[in-house]
mmCIF file of C-alpha atoms in Angstrom:
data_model
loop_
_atom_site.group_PDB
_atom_site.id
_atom_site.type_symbol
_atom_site.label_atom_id
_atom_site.label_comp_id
_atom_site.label_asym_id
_atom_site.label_seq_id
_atom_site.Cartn_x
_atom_site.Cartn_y
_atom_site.Cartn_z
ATOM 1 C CA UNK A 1 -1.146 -18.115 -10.558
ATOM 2 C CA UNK A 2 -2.733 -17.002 -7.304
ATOM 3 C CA UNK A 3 -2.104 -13.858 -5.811
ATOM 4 C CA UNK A 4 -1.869 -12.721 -2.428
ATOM 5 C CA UNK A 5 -3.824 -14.619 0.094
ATOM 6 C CA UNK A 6 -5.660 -13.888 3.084
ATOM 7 C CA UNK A 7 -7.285 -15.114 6.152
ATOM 8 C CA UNK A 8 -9.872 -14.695 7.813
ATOM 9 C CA UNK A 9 -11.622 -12.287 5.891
ATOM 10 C CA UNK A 10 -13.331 -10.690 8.652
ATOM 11 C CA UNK A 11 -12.975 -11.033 11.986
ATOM 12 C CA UNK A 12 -14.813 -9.933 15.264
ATOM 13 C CA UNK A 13 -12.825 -9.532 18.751
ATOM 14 C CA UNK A 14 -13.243 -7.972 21.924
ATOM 15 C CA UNK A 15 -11.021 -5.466 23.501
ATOM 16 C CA UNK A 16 -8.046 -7.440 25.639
ATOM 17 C CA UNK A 17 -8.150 -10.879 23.164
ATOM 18 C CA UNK A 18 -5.950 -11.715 20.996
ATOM 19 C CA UNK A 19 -5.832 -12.108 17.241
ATOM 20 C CA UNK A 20 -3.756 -14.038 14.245
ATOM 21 C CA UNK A 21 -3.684 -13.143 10.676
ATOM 22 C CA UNK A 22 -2.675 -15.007 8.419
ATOM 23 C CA UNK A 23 -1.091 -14.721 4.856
ATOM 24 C CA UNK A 24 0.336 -16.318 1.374
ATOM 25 C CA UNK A 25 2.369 -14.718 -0.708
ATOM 26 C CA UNK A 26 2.425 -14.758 -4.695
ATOM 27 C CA UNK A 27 4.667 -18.167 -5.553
ATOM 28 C CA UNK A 28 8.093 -16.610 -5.985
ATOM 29 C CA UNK A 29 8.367 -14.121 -3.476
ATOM 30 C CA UNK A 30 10.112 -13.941 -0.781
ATOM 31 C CA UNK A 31 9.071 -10.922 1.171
ATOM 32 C CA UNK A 32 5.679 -10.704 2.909
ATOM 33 C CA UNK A 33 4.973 -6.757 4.318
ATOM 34 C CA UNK A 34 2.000 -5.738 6.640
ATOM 35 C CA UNK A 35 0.136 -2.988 6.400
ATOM 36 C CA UNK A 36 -2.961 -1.423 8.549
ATOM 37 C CA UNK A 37 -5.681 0.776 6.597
ATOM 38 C CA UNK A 38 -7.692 2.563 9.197
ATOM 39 C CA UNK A 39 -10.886 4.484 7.406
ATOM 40 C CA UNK A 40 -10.117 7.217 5.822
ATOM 41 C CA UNK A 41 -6.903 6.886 5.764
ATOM 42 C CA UNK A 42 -3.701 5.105 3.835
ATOM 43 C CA UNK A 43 -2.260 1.812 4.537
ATOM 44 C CA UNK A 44 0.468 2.442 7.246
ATOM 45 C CA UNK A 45 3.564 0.011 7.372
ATOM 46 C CA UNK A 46 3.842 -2.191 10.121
ATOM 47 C CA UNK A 47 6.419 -4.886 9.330
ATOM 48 C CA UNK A 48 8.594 -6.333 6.285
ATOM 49 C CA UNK A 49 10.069 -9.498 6.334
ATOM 50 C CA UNK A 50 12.454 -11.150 3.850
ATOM 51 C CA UNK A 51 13.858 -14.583 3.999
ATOM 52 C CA UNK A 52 12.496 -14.715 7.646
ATOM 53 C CA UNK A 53 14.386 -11.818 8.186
ATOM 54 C CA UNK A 54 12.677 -8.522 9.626
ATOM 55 C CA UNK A 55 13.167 -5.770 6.978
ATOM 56 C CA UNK A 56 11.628 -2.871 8.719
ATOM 57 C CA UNK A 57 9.002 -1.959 11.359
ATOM 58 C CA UNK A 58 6.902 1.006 11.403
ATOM 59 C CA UNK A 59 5.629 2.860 14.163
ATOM 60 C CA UNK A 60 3.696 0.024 15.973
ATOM 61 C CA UNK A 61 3.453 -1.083 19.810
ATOM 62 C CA UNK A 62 5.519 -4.192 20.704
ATOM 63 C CA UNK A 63 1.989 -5.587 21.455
ATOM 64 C CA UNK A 64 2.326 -6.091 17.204
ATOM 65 C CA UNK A 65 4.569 -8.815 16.116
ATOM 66 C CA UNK A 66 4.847 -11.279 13.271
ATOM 67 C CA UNK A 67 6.980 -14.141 11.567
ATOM 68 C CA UNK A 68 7.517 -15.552 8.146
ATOM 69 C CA UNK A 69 8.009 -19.194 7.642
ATOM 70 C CA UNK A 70 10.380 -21.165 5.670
ATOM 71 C CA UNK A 71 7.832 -21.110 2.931
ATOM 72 C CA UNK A 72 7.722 -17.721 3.003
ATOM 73 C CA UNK A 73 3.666 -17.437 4.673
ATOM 74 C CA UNK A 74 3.857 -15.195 7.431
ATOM 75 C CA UNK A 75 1.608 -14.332 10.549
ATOM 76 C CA UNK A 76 0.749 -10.990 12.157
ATOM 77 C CA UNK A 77 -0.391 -11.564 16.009
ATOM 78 C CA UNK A 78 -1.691 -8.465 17.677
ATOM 79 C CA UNK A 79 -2.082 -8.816 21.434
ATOM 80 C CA UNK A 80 -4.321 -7.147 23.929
ATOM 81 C CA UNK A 81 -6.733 -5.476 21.339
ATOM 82 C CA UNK A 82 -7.597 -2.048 21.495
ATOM 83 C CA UNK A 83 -10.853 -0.339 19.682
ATOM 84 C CA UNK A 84 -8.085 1.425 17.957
ATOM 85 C CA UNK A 85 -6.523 -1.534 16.511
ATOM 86 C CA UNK A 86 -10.047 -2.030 14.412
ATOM 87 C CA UNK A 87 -8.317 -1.958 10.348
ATOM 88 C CA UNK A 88 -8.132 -3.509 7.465
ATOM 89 C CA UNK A 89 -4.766 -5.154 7.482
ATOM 90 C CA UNK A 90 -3.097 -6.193 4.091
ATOM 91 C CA UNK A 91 -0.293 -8.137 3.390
ATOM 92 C CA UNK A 92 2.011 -7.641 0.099
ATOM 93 C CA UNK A 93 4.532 -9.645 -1.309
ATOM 94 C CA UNK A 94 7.027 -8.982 -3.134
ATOM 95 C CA UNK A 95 9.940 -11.196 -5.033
ATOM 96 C CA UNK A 96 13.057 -9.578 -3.667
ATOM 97 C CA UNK A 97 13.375 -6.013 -1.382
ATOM 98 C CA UNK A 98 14.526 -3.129 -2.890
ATOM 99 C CA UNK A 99 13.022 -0.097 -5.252
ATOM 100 C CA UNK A 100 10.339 -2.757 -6.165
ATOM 101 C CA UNK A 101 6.120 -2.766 -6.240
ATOM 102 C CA UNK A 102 3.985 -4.742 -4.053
ATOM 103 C CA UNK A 103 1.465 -6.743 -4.842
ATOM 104 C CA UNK A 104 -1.320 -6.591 -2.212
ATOM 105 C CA UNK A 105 -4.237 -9.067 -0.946
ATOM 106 C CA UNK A 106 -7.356 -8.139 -0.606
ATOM 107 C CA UNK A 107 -6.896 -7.762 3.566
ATOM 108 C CA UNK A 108 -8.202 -8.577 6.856
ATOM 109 C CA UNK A 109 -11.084 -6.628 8.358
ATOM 110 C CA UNK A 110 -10.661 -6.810 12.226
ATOM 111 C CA UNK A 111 -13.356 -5.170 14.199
ATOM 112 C CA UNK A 112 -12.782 -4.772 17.620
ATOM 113 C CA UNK A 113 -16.029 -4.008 20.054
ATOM 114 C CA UNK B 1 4.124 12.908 10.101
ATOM 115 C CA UNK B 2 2.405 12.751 6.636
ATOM 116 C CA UNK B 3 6.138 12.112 4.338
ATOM 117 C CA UNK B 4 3.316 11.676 0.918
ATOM 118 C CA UNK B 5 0.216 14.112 0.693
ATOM 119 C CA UNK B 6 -2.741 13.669 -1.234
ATOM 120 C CA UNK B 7 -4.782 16.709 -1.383
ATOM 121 C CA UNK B 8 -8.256 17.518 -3.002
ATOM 122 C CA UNK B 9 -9.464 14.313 -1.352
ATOM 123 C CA UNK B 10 -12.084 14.160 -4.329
ATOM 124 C CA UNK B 11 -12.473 14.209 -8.341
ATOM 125 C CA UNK B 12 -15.798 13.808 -10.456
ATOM 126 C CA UNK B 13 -14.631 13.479 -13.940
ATOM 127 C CA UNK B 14 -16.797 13.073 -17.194
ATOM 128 C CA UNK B 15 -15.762 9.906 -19.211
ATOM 129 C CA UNK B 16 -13.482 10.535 -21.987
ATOM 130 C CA UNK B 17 -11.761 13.403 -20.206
ATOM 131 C CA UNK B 18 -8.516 13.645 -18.398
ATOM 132 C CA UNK B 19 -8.473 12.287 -14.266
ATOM 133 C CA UNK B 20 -5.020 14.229 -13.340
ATOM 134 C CA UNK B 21 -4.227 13.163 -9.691
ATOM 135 C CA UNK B 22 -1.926 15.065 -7.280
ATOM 136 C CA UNK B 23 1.088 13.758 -5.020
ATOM 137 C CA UNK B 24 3.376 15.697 -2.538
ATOM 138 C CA UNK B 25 6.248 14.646 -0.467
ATOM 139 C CA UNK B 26 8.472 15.767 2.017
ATOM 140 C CA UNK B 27 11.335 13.382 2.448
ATOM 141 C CA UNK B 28 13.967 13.613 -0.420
ATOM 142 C CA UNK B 29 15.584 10.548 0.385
ATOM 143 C CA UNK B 30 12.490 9.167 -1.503
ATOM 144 C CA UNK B 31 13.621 7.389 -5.172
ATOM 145 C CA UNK B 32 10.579 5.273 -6.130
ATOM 146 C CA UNK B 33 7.168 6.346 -6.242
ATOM 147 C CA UNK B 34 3.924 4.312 -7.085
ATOM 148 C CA UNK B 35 0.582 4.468 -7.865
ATOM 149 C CA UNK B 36 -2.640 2.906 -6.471
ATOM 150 C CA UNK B 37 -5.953 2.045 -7.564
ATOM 151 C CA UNK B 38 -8.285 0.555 -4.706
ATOM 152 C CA UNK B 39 -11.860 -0.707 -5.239
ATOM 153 C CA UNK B 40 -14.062 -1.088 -2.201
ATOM 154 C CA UNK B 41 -13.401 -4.644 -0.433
ATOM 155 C CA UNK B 42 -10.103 -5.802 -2.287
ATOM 156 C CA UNK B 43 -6.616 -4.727 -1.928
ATOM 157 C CA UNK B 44 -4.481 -2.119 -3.759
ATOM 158 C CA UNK B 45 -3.582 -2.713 -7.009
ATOM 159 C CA UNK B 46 -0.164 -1.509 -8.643
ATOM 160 C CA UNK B 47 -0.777 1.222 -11.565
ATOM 161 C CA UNK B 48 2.234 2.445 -12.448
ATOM 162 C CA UNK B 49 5.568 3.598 -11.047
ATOM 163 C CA UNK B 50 8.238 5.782 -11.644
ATOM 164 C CA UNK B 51 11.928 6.192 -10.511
ATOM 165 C CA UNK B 52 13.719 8.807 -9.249
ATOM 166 C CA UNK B 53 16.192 9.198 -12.109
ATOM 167 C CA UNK B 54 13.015 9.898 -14.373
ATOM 168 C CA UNK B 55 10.849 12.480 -14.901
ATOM 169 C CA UNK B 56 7.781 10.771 -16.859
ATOM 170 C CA UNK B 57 6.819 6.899 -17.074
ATOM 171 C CA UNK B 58 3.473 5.842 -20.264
ATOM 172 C CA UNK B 59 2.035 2.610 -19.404
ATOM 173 C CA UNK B 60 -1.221 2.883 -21.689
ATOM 174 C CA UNK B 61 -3.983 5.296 -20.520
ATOM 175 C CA UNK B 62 -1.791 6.469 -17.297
ATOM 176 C CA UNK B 63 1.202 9.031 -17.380
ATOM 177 C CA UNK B 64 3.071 9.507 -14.087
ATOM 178 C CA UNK B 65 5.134 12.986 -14.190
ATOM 179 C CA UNK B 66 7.742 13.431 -11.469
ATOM 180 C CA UNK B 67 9.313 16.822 -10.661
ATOM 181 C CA UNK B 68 11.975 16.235 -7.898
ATOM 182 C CA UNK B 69 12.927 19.736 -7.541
ATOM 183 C CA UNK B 70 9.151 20.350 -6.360
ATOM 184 C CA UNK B 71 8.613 17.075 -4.903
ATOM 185 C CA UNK B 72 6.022 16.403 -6.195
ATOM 186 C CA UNK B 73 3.880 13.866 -8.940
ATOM 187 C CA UNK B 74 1.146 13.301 -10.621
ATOM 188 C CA UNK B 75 -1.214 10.981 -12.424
ATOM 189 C CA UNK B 76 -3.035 11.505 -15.836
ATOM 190 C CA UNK B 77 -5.833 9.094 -16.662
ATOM 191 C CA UNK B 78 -6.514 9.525 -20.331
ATOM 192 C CA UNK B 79 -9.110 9.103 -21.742
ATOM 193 C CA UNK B 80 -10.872 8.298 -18.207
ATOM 194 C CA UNK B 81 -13.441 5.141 -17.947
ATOM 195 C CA UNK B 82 -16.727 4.282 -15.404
ATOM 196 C CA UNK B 83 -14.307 1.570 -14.793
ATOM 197 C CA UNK B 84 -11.664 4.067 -13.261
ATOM 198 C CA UNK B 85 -13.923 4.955 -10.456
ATOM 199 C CA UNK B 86 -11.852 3.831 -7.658
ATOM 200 C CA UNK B 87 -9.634 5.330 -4.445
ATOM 201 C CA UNK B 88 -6.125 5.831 -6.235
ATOM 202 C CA UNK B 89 -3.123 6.443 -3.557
ATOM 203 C CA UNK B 90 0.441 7.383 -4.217
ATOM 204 C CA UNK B 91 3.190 6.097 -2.748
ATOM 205 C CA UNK B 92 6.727 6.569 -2.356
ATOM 206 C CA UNK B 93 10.041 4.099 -1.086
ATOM 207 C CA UNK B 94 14.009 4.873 -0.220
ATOM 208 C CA UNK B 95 15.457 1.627 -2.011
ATOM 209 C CA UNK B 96 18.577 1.995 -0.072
ATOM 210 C CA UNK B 97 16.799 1.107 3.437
ATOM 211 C CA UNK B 98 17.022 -2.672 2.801
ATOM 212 C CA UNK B 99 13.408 -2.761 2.624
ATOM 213 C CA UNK B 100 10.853 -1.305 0.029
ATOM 214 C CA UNK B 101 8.178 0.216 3.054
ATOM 215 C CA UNK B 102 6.101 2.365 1.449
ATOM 216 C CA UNK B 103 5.135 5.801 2.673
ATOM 217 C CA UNK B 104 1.330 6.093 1.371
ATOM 218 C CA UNK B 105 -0.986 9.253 0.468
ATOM 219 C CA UNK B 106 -4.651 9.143 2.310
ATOM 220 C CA UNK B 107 -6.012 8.994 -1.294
ATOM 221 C CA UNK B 108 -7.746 10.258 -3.566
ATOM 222 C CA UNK B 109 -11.641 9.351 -4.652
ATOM 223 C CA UNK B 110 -12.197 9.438 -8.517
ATOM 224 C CA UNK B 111 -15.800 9.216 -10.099
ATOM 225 C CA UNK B 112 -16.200 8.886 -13.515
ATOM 226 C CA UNK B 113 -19.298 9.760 -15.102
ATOM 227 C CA UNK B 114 -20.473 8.011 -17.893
#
């Protein structure tokens, strides 16, 4: 079975554009979370969503948003980049919420010049 | 605020030997606590994890040990491979937030030496 899937892989903006990331969860789960890995550093949550229902949002700017579809991909859009917002964002799925683990893809790398 | 701490940011351990990884936490609403193993260019990958209402959890060569009255855990890597050499994070949740967020650790690097 697949896992967790990704795209792009990489991606190169400019400060003020705007980006979409994309991602497919393992077949069978629901929820689809978003996480942002600056260097150095841990993933941080951004969102959770679970039957197209947001789960949770970390501490983010509403310039952050995302969706989940009915088949359970979901998109992160980031507006008005920042050099800041250059990450390595991963998405994890999971099958249900709840004291369960995630199962991560391999991420996004946005750089943002 | 850092809720899951991950000191001694580094670990250079001869193969064979024991990798024993350190975890700290703040928020005791915490009940679920994982581990991480992260090679360069892909995504975590789940280890092992452990729940609050235990205090140790085998899975092969790892051992996580939880003491809730220190808040705090740890991972034992035994006997420790070259193909261990990877970032491992720990992580922690609060099942009863209708979401499983995870609070993550900035890491730990672990080098194995052949």
């Amino acid at each position: 079975d697949a896992g967790v899937t990704q795209s792009p892989t990489h991606l190169i903006k400019t400060r003020g554009q705007h980006v979409t990331l994309r991602c497919s969860p393992i077949s069978g789960h629901k929820s689809v979370s978003w996480y942002q890995q600056v260097l150095g550093q841990g993933p941080q949550f951004i969102f959770q969503y679970y039957e197209k229902e947001e789960r949770g949002r970390g501490n983010f700017p509403d310039r952050f948003s995302a969706r989940q579809f009915p088949n359970y991909s979901s998109e992160l859009n980031v507006n008005a980049l920042l050099l800041g917002d250059s990450a390595l964002y991963l998405c994890a799925s999971s099958r249900v919420v709840g004291n369960e683990k995630l199962f991560f893809g391999s991420g996004t790398q946005l750089s943002v010049l | 605020d850092q809720q899951v701490k991950q000191n001694s940011p580094s670990l250079s351990v001869q193969e064979g030997r024991i990798s024993i990884l350190n975890c700290d936490y703040t928020n005791s609403m915490f009940d679920y606590f994982l581990w991480y193993k992260k090679y360069p260019a892909e995504g975590p990958t789940f280890l092992i994890s452990i729940s609050s209402i235990k205090d140790k959890n085998e899975d092969g060569r790892f051992t996580v040990f939880l003491n809730k009255s220190a808040k705090h855990l740890s991972l034992h890597i035994v006997p420790s491979q070259p193909g261990d050499s990877a970032v491992y994070f720990c992580a922690a949740s609060f099942g009863g937030g209708g979401n499983n967020r995870l609070a993550f650790g900035k890491g730990n690097q672990v080098v194995v030496i052949p």
